[in-house]
């Protein structure tokens, strides 16, 4: 089961005026399950996106990037699960465009106003005909208060749906921020298979929205990893409904911008951590904090080296304080001038390493008790500066292998 994570409760995901969500069972891969989501936007909406850096990016990623860059106001998002439409060449692009064209015809807008997304099995032809046939059902059951069902519709190997709402106050008005995400395996965002959608009840120009999204992504989805695999389909979209009487945030750095940033970051960090808490087969949620670095980049580099180590992750699953594996990962992280004689390591509140070697007071039994906990914090000090950063991850269990061995069955 997910580590300290439950699905959003009924009514906990707050509606965003003008943004409606509809779900259908299109039979993309399996029958009798929600696998198609349509999110329609008001004409006043703006949107921004960040996407996978995998060069083998999926057809919908290529099209979504192009549509966002065309300067056409977005009118809808369409998401299918069960099929990633990646590694499908020109045929994949054609089929993704068929879906965009069909939804555009229903809504009376241009194809470029549709943003497509897919997640699921790679290198299989997208059943565009089934998706197109499912659009009327998804459009017919659209509601502003449908985020909970939408969160379930975008799942693949996830065990629980992931969603969060919060509010902030800007110019005396309450602004709601609501987001959903999916992801459990093939999670190592480099911008997140990960899809995320966050909506804001505010007026925000697209360029300001993009700046905010870039910053938030770096502090949330780019700080989480399950297995070190960057998906072909990762996409994170931020939408402002542009409601005419909602607060307007026109510039970066203003008090209004900072308030909005804090709210979007709260939702995004929760969703990012939820990916690791629901990591395939996960039994432990792990926060890796690296401090006293020369810059944040080297702190993240070391944290990710630890987080990606199969030896560290299997030791976590076994609750085995074989902590030399952590030192090994620090050493090969690629910091060429690292002075290991200054390294410190804490597991929870247990000091394990001092000045690069085993702390004289270290007692393994105390570390073993920490390793049994579901939420674990590792803290590494480098002794070379004041920079710090963190990464969130999970362990590797027997179930991780089982889930991925049986993924297509």
Tab-separated table of C-alpha atoms in Angstrom:
chain	number	residue	atom	x	y	z
A	1	UNK	CA	0.000	0.000	0.000
A	2	UNK	CA	1.121	3.610	-0.506
A	3	UNK	CA	3.236	5.032	2.299
A	4	UNK	CA	1.200	7.500	4.348
A	5	UNK	CA	-0.980	8.409	1.373
A	6	UNK	CA	-4.722	8.125	0.874
A	7	UNK	CA	-6.904	9.162	-2.038
A	8	UNK	CA	-8.461	12.633	-1.819
A	9	UNK	CA	-11.727	12.565	0.077
A	10	UNK	CA	-15.036	13.611	-1.443
A	11	UNK	CA	-15.258	17.386	-1.600
A	12	UNK	CA	-11.597	17.961	-0.742
A	13	UNK	CA	-10.691	18.947	-4.314
A	14	UNK	CA	-12.228	22.376	-4.860
A	15	UNK	CA	-13.664	23.419	-8.236
A	16	UNK	CA	-12.102	26.175	-10.320
A	17	UNK	CA	-14.816	28.339	-11.950
A	18	UNK	CA	-15.079	27.796	-15.697
A	19	UNK	CA	-12.927	24.646	-15.753
A	20	UNK	CA	-15.013	21.488	-16.269
A	21	UNK	CA	-13.855	17.880	-16.242
A	22	UNK	CA	-15.514	14.900	-17.899
A	23	UNK	CA	-14.566	11.217	-17.853
A	24	UNK	CA	-15.369	8.262	-20.098
A	25	UNK	CA	-14.632	4.559	-20.428
A	26	UNK	CA	-13.195	4.385	-23.919
A	27	UNK	CA	-11.631	0.920	-23.685
A	28	UNK	CA	-8.197	2.200	-24.671
A	29	UNK	CA	-6.532	-0.888	-23.207
A	30	UNK	CA	-8.955	-2.473	-20.752
A	31	UNK	CA	-12.737	-2.462	-20.632
A	32	UNK	CA	-14.890	-1.065	-17.848
A	33	UNK	CA	-12.461	1.460	-16.441
A	34	UNK	CA	-12.239	5.240	-16.636
A	35	UNK	CA	-9.456	5.897	-19.141
A	36	UNK	CA	-10.378	9.124	-20.920
A	37	UNK	CA	-10.423	12.604	-19.404
A	38	UNK	CA	-11.463	15.855	-21.063
A	39	UNK	CA	-10.867	19.179	-19.309
A	40	UNK	CA	-12.516	22.161	-20.979
A	41	UNK	CA	-11.367	25.724	-20.333
A	42	UNK	CA	-13.057	29.112	-20.642
A	43	UNK	CA	-12.033	31.424	-23.476
A	44	UNK	CA	-10.197	33.594	-20.943
A	45	UNK	CA	-7.870	30.795	-19.816
A	46	UNK	CA	-4.090	30.755	-20.128
A	47	UNK	CA	-1.801	27.746	-19.804
A	48	UNK	CA	1.874	26.860	-19.433
A	49	UNK	CA	3.664	23.524	-19.656
A	50	UNK	CA	6.872	21.667	-18.894
A	51	UNK	CA	7.657	18.333	-20.497
A	52	UNK	CA	9.993	15.381	-20.442
A	53	UNK	CA	13.563	15.913	-21.597
A	54	UNK	CA	13.644	12.356	-22.947
A	55	UNK	CA	14.619	12.674	-26.626
A	56	UNK	CA	12.217	9.818	-27.409
A	57	UNK	CA	9.292	11.947	-26.296
A	58	UNK	CA	5.798	10.756	-27.157
A	59	UNK	CA	3.639	12.067	-30.013
A	60	UNK	CA	1.245	13.949	-27.680
A	61	UNK	CA	4.191	15.697	-26.018
A	62	UNK	CA	5.432	16.905	-29.396
A	63	UNK	CA	1.989	18.147	-30.372
A	64	UNK	CA	1.214	19.723	-26.997
A	65	UNK	CA	4.489	21.686	-27.075
A	66	UNK	CA	3.683	22.929	-30.572
A	67	UNK	CA	0.123	23.912	-29.681
A	68	UNK	CA	1.200	25.789	-26.560
A	69	UNK	CA	3.813	27.601	-28.621
A	70	UNK	CA	1.353	28.595	-31.339
A	71	UNK	CA	-0.095	31.450	-29.300
A	72	UNK	CA	-3.654	30.094	-29.570
A	73	UNK	CA	-5.659	30.318	-26.314
A	74	UNK	CA	-6.161	26.767	-24.991
A	75	UNK	CA	-9.725	25.452	-24.882
A	76	UNK	CA	-9.325	21.848	-23.728
A	77	UNK	CA	-7.018	19.097	-22.529
A	78	UNK	CA	-7.607	15.479	-23.523
A	79	UNK	CA	-5.895	12.670	-21.618
A	80	UNK	CA	-5.937	8.929	-22.265
A	81	UNK	CA	-4.459	6.140	-20.172
A	82	UNK	CA	-3.500	2.646	-21.241
A	83	UNK	CA	-1.463	3.730	-24.268
A	84	UNK	CA	1.496	6.136	-24.245
A	85	UNK	CA	1.562	6.731	-28.021
A	86	UNK	CA	5.362	6.859	-27.751
A	87	UNK	CA	7.799	5.247	-30.131
A	88	UNK	CA	5.053	5.277	-32.762
A	89	UNK	CA	6.565	7.607	-35.374
A	90	UNK	CA	4.455	9.495	-37.881
A	91	UNK	CA	1.504	7.177	-37.310
A	92	UNK	CA	1.437	8.210	-33.656
A	93	UNK	CA	1.451	11.890	-34.566
A	94	UNK	CA	-1.374	11.354	-37.049
A	95	UNK	CA	-3.512	9.492	-34.485
A	96	UNK	CA	-2.927	12.117	-31.781
A	97	UNK	CA	-3.955	14.814	-34.254
A	98	UNK	CA	-7.132	12.842	-35.064
A	99	UNK	CA	-8.110	13.060	-31.398
A	100	UNK	CA	-7.351	16.800	-31.297
A	101	UNK	CA	-9.329	17.431	-34.459
A	102	UNK	CA	-12.332	15.480	-33.184
A	103	UNK	CA	-12.423	17.321	-29.864
A	104	UNK	CA	-11.933	20.665	-31.612
A	105	UNK	CA	-14.942	19.891	-33.824
A	106	UNK	CA	-17.074	19.178	-30.754
A	107	UNK	CA	-16.012	22.452	-29.113
A	108	UNK	CA	-16.003	24.649	-32.216
A	109	UNK	CA	-12.364	25.696	-31.837
A	110	UNK	CA	-9.132	25.192	-33.730
A	111	UNK	CA	-7.036	22.042	-33.443
A	112	UNK	CA	-4.203	24.118	-31.928
A	113	UNK	CA	-6.467	24.968	-28.969
A	114	UNK	CA	-6.460	21.298	-27.889
A	115	UNK	CA	-3.651	19.956	-25.669
A	116	UNK	CA	-3.282	16.132	-25.876
A	117	UNK	CA	-1.710	13.762	-23.307
A	118	UNK	CA	-1.243	10.012	-23.148
A	119	UNK	CA	0.176	7.538	-20.645
A	120	UNK	CA	0.541	3.775	-20.618
A	121	UNK	CA	2.318	1.170	-22.716
A	122	UNK	CA	5.027	2.413	-25.111
A	123	UNK	CA	5.370	1.384	-28.779
A	124	UNK	CA	1.738	0.403	-29.329
A	125	UNK	CA	-0.522	2.096	-31.845
A	126	UNK	CA	-2.953	4.566	-30.275
A	127	UNK	CA	-6.590	3.400	-30.702
A	128	UNK	CA	-7.687	6.861	-31.794
A	129	UNK	CA	-11.054	5.568	-32.995
A	130	UNK	CA	-11.976	4.400	-29.467
A	131	UNK	CA	-10.857	7.675	-27.943
A	132	UNK	CA	-12.788	9.723	-30.501
A	133	UNK	CA	-15.860	7.543	-29.859
A	134	UNK	CA	-15.524	8.209	-26.135
A	135	UNK	CA	-15.380	11.994	-26.412
A	136	UNK	CA	-19.180	12.577	-26.408
A	137	UNK	CA	-19.536	10.683	-23.117
A	138	UNK	CA	-16.698	12.644	-21.499
A	139	UNK	CA	-18.135	15.931	-22.738
A	140	UNK	CA	-21.641	15.071	-21.569
A	141	UNK	CA	-20.665	14.442	-17.942
A	142	UNK	CA	-18.382	17.469	-17.513
A	143	UNK	CA	-18.621	19.207	-14.155
A	144	UNK	CA	-16.493	21.794	-12.391
A	145	UNK	CA	-16.647	19.629	-9.278
A	146	UNK	CA	-15.260	16.487	-10.926
A	147	UNK	CA	-11.592	16.588	-9.946
A	148	UNK	CA	-11.807	13.470	-7.788
A	149	UNK	CA	-13.050	11.230	-10.598
A	150	UNK	CA	-10.570	12.872	-12.977
A	151	UNK	CA	-7.693	11.981	-10.633
A	152	UNK	CA	-8.739	8.339	-10.850
A	153	UNK	CA	-9.168	8.381	-14.614
A	154	UNK	CA	-5.520	9.254	-15.301
A	155	UNK	CA	-4.035	6.431	-13.184
A	156	UNK	CA	-2.058	3.511	-14.607
A	157	UNK	CA	-0.083	1.469	-12.058
A	158	UNK	CA	-0.975	3.957	-9.300
A	159	UNK	CA	-2.718	2.426	-6.313
A	160	UNK	CA	-4.466	5.611	-5.182
A	161	UNK	CA	-5.557	8.798	-6.925
A	162	UNK	CA	-3.529	11.914	-6.163
A	163	UNK	CA	-5.010	15.377	-5.699
A	164	UNK	CA	-4.741	18.484	-3.580
A	165	UNK	CA	-6.455	21.861	-3.125
A	166	UNK	CA	-5.375	24.926	-1.238
A	167	UNK	CA	-6.111	28.645	-1.171
A	168	UNK	CA	-4.283	31.925	-0.829
A	169	UNK	CA	-5.439	35.508	-0.477
A	170	UNK	CA	-4.523	38.071	-3.143
A	171	UNK	CA	-5.808	41.644	-3.037
A	172	UNK	CA	-8.332	40.634	-0.410
A	173	UNK	CA	-9.786	37.811	-2.514
A	174	UNK	CA	-9.484	34.096	-1.895
A	175	UNK	CA	-7.781	32.256	-4.772
A	176	UNK	CA	-8.271	28.504	-5.081
A	177	UNK	CA	-5.559	26.202	-6.455
A	178	UNK	CA	-6.452	22.589	-7.303
A	179	UNK	CA	-4.237	19.921	-8.821
A	180	UNK	CA	-4.125	16.226	-9.715
A	181	UNK	CA	-1.268	14.003	-10.832
A	182	UNK	CA	-0.542	10.414	-11.724
A	183	UNK	CA	2.659	8.430	-11.513
A	184	UNK	CA	4.032	5.387	-9.714
A	185	UNK	CA	6.841	3.948	-11.834
A	186	UNK	CA	9.176	5.264	-14.533
A	187	UNK	CA	9.509	8.340	-12.335
A	188	UNK	CA	12.560	10.538	-12.621
A	189	UNK	CA	11.296	13.878	-13.887
A	190	UNK	CA	13.801	15.853	-15.855
A	191	UNK	CA	12.160	19.151	-16.870
A	192	UNK	CA	8.059	13.888	-14.542
A	193	UNK	CA	5.056	7.933	-16.334
A	194	UNK	CA	4.036	11.314	-14.673
A	195	UNK	CA	1.211	13.647	-15.646
A	196	UNK	CA	0.207	16.664	-13.573
A	197	UNK	CA	-2.470	19.334	-13.950
A	198	UNK	CA	-2.878	22.304	-11.626
A	199	UNK	CA	-5.516	25.018	-12.085
A	200	UNK	CA	-5.802	28.491	-10.548
A	201	UNK	CA	-8.783	30.799	-10.083
A	202	UNK	CA	-6.928	33.925	-11.190
A	203	UNK	CA	-5.905	36.020	-14.176
A	204	UNK	CA	-2.281	35.297	-15.086
A	205	UNK	CA	-0.639	36.112	-18.439
A	206	UNK	CA	0.895	33.069	-20.114
A	207	UNK	CA	4.468	34.312	-19.790
A	208	UNK	CA	4.092	34.898	-16.034
A	209	UNK	CA	2.419	31.512	-15.688
A	210	UNK	CA	5.337	29.846	-17.481
A	211	UNK	CA	7.902	31.481	-15.198
A	212	UNK	CA	5.955	30.383	-12.143
A	213	UNK	CA	5.627	26.841	-13.501
A	214	UNK	CA	9.340	26.535	-14.278
A	215	UNK	CA	10.237	27.605	-10.752
A	216	UNK	CA	7.638	25.388	-9.064
A	217	UNK	CA	8.607	22.344	-11.138
A	218	UNK	CA	12.230	22.641	-10.097
A	219	UNK	CA	11.214	22.660	-6.430
A	220	UNK	CA	8.691	19.816	-6.679
A	221	UNK	CA	8.559	17.290	-9.516
A	222	UNK	CA	12.254	17.705	-10.317
A	223	UNK	CA	13.051	16.696	-6.744
A	224	UNK	CA	11.359	13.285	-6.795
A	225	UNK	CA	12.499	9.928	-8.162
A	226	UNK	CA	11.149	6.401	-7.890
A	227	UNK	CA	13.410	4.383	-10.165
A	228	UNK	CA	15.610	6.804	-12.117
A	229	UNK	CA	13.748	6.291	-15.419
A	230	UNK	CA	12.668	9.473	-17.206
A	231	UNK	CA	9.421	8.733	-19.029
A	232	UNK	CA	8.682	9.552	-22.655
A	233	UNK	CA	5.396	11.233	-21.694
A	234	UNK	CA	6.008	13.412	-18.628
A	235	UNK	CA	3.934	16.593	-18.724
A	236	UNK	CA	3.014	19.171	-16.105
A	237	UNK	CA	0.468	21.827	-17.032
A	238	UNK	CA	-0.496	24.949	-15.103
A	239	UNK	CA	-3.781	26.653	-16.007
A	240	UNK	CA	-5.279	29.980	-14.960
A	241	UNK	CA	-8.986	30.335	-15.655
A	242	UNK	CA	-8.712	34.102	-16.318
A	243	UNK	CA	-12.037	34.850	-14.628
A	244	UNK	CA	-12.630	38.586	-15.216
A	245	UNK	CA	-13.323	39.457	-11.567
A	246	UNK	CA	-10.553	37.250	-10.136
A	247	UNK	CA	-7.250	38.773	-8.930
A	248	UNK	CA	-4.740	39.535	-11.668
A	249	UNK	CA	-1.045	38.708	-11.307
A	250	UNK	CA	0.809	40.644	-13.980
A	251	UNK	CA	4.449	40.418	-12.964
A	252	UNK	CA	6.995	38.140	-11.337
A	253	UNK	CA	8.308	39.206	-7.931
A	254	UNK	CA	5.258	41.089	-6.709
A	255	UNK	CA	3.526	40.273	-3.427
A	256	UNK	CA	0.615	38.806	-5.404
A	257	UNK	CA	2.979	36.595	-7.410
A	258	UNK	CA	4.739	35.338	-4.288
A	259	UNK	CA	1.423	34.487	-2.635
A	260	UNK	CA	0.291	32.571	-5.708
A	261	UNK	CA	3.660	30.850	-6.021
A	262	UNK	CA	3.467	29.612	-2.428
A	263	UNK	CA	0.016	28.112	-3.023
A	264	UNK	CA	0.955	26.426	-6.313
A	265	UNK	CA	4.167	25.126	-4.724
A	266	UNK	CA	2.229	23.640	-1.796
A	267	UNK	CA	-0.010	21.683	-4.162
A	268	UNK	CA	2.876	20.650	-6.438
A	269	UNK	CA	5.162	19.481	-3.624
A	270	UNK	CA	2.330	17.383	-2.178
A	271	UNK	CA	1.680	15.795	-5.586
A	272	UNK	CA	5.381	15.186	-6.223
A	273	UNK	CA	5.843	13.498	-2.855
A	274	UNK	CA	2.702	11.455	-3.538
A	275	UNK	CA	4.433	9.910	-6.566
A	276	UNK	CA	7.169	8.493	-4.317
A	277	UNK	CA	4.713	7.513	-1.567
A	278	UNK	CA	2.807	5.525	-4.214
A	279	UNK	CA	5.937	4.300	-5.961
A	280	UNK	CA	5.535	0.854	-7.466
A	281	UNK	CA	5.842	-1.585	-4.579
A	282	UNK	CA	7.024	1.106	-2.157
A	283	UNK	CA	7.059	0.409	1.578
A	284	UNK	CA	9.210	3.391	2.659
A	285	UNK	CA	9.105	7.112	1.818
A	286	UNK	CA	12.558	8.663	2.037
A	287	UNK	CA	13.680	12.277	2.228
A	288	UNK	CA	17.354	12.788	1.374
A	289	UNK	CA	18.695	16.148	2.564
A	290	UNK	CA	22.138	17.313	1.513
A	291	UNK	CA	23.611	20.331	3.302
A	292	UNK	CA	26.786	22.422	3.372
A	293	UNK	CA	27.352	22.160	-0.362
A	294	UNK	CA	28.983	24.764	-2.600
A	295	UNK	CA	25.813	25.103	-4.634
A	296	UNK	CA	22.378	23.528	-4.878
A	297	UNK	CA	23.284	21.635	-8.045
A	298	UNK	CA	25.901	19.494	-6.310
A	299	UNK	CA	23.549	18.885	-3.382
A	300	UNK	CA	20.897	17.557	-5.766
A	301	UNK	CA	23.508	15.525	-7.654
A	302	UNK	CA	24.554	13.706	-4.482
A	303	UNK	CA	20.980	13.268	-3.245
A	304	UNK	CA	19.925	11.726	-6.566
A	305	UNK	CA	22.950	9.408	-6.623
A	306	UNK	CA	21.778	8.012	-3.284
A	307	UNK	CA	18.132	7.933	-4.338
A	308	UNK	CA	18.916	6.033	-7.552
A	309	UNK	CA	21.154	3.393	-5.969
A	310	UNK	CA	19.467	-0.043	-6.123
A	311	UNK	CA	21.709	-1.140	-3.247
A	312	UNK	CA	20.520	1.716	-1.043
A	313	UNK	CA	16.890	1.182	-2.040
A	314	UNK	CA	16.958	-2.566	-1.346
A	315	UNK	CA	18.651	-1.973	2.022
A	316	UNK	CA	15.805	0.402	2.847
A	317	UNK	CA	13.256	-2.272	1.981
A	318	UNK	CA	15.058	-4.791	4.190
A	319	UNK	CA	15.401	-2.251	7.048
A	320	UNK	CA	19.085	-3.118	6.919
A	321	UNK	CA	21.430	-0.319	8.117
A	322	UNK	CA	24.068	-1.269	5.547
A	323	UNK	CA	24.880	2.424	5.334
A	324	UNK	CA	28.223	2.064	3.595
A	325	UNK	CA	26.074	1.897	0.460
A	326	UNK	CA	25.127	5.552	1.045
A	327	UNK	CA	28.790	6.576	1.333
A	328	UNK	CA	29.525	4.670	-1.863
A	329	UNK	CA	26.831	6.634	-3.717
A	330	UNK	CA	28.155	9.939	-2.347
A	331	UNK	CA	31.600	8.989	-3.626
A	332	UNK	CA	30.516	8.214	-7.188
A	333	UNK	CA	28.074	11.110	-7.523
A	334	UNK	CA	30.595	13.024	-9.640
A	335	UNK	CA	31.866	15.764	-7.300
A	336	UNK	CA	35.517	15.484	-8.283
A	337	UNK	CA	36.994	17.688	-5.555
A	338	UNK	CA	34.840	16.346	-2.709
A	339	UNK	CA	36.783	16.031	0.538
A	340	UNK	CA	35.283	12.900	2.078
A	341	UNK	CA	37.041	13.582	5.400
A	342	UNK	CA	34.410	16.299	5.988
A	343	UNK	CA	31.348	14.164	5.285
A	344	UNK	CA	28.652	13.703	7.930
A	345	UNK	CA	25.656	11.358	7.768
A	346	UNK	CA	22.546	11.124	9.932
A	347	UNK	CA	19.782	8.547	9.653
A	348	UNK	CA	16.864	10.181	11.395
A	349	UNK	CA	18.398	11.484	14.629
A	350	UNK	CA	21.155	8.868	14.625
A	351	UNK	CA	24.622	10.181	13.727
A	352	UNK	CA	26.270	7.514	11.610
A	353	UNK	CA	29.296	9.250	10.063
A	354	UNK	CA	31.430	12.053	11.480
A	355	UNK	CA	34.408	13.549	9.638
A	356	UNK	CA	34.126	10.935	6.899
A	357	UNK	CA	34.244	7.871	9.155
A	358	UNK	CA	32.015	5.916	11.484
A	359	UNK	CA	30.901	8.019	14.441
A	360	UNK	CA	32.548	6.525	17.578
A	361	UNK	CA	29.194	6.651	19.384
A	362	UNK	CA	27.243	4.998	16.566
A	363	UNK	CA	25.125	2.014	17.585
A	364	UNK	CA	23.742	-0.007	14.676
A	365	UNK	CA	20.665	-1.109	16.602
A	366	UNK	CA	19.495	2.507	16.789
A	367	UNK	CA	19.883	2.911	13.023
A	368	UNK	CA	18.010	-0.349	12.480
A	369	UNK	CA	15.046	1.072	14.405
A	370	UNK	CA	15.025	4.125	12.135
A	371	UNK	CA	15.159	1.900	9.053
A	372	UNK	CA	11.960	0.146	10.159
A	373	UNK	CA	9.982	3.387	9.984
A	374	UNK	CA	7.726	4.122	7.026
A	375	UNK	CA	9.003	7.720	6.730
A	376	UNK	CA	12.778	8.065	6.831
A	377	UNK	CA	15.032	11.104	6.589
A	378	UNK	CA	18.703	10.895	5.611
A	379	UNK	CA	20.839	13.990	6.156
A	380	UNK	CA	24.271	14.389	4.595
A	381	UNK	CA	26.629	17.284	5.341
A	382	UNK	CA	29.449	18.039	2.900
A	383	UNK	CA	31.406	20.621	4.901
A	384	UNK	CA	32.167	22.818	1.878
A	385	UNK	CA	29.596	25.636	1.800
A	386	UNK	CA	26.134	26.808	2.778
A	387	UNK	CA	23.963	25.431	-0.046
A	388	UNK	CA	21.360	22.770	0.654
A	389	UNK	CA	18.668	20.830	-1.197
A	390	UNK	CA	16.607	17.664	-0.974
A	391	UNK	CA	15.178	14.791	-3.001
A	392	UNK	CA	12.272	12.446	-2.236
A	393	UNK	CA	12.293	8.760	-3.122
A	394	UNK	CA	11.178	5.310	-1.984
A	395	UNK	CA	12.581	1.818	-1.524
A	396	UNK	CA	12.691	-1.132	-3.941
A	397	UNK	CA	10.608	-4.119	-2.866
A	398	UNK	CA	9.864	-7.505	-4.409
A	399	UNK	CA	6.645	-5.990	-5.714
A	400	UNK	CA	8.503	-3.432	-7.855
A	401	UNK	CA	9.934	-6.278	-9.929
A	402	UNK	CA	6.585	-8.103	-10.008
A	403	UNK	CA	4.606	-5.040	-11.097
A	404	UNK	CA	6.990	-4.248	-13.939
A	405	UNK	CA	7.416	-7.866	-14.998
A	406	UNK	CA	3.640	-8.201	-15.361
A	407	UNK	CA	2.921	-4.659	-16.640
A	408	UNK	CA	1.696	-5.677	-20.098
A	409	UNK	CA	-0.115	-8.845	-19.045
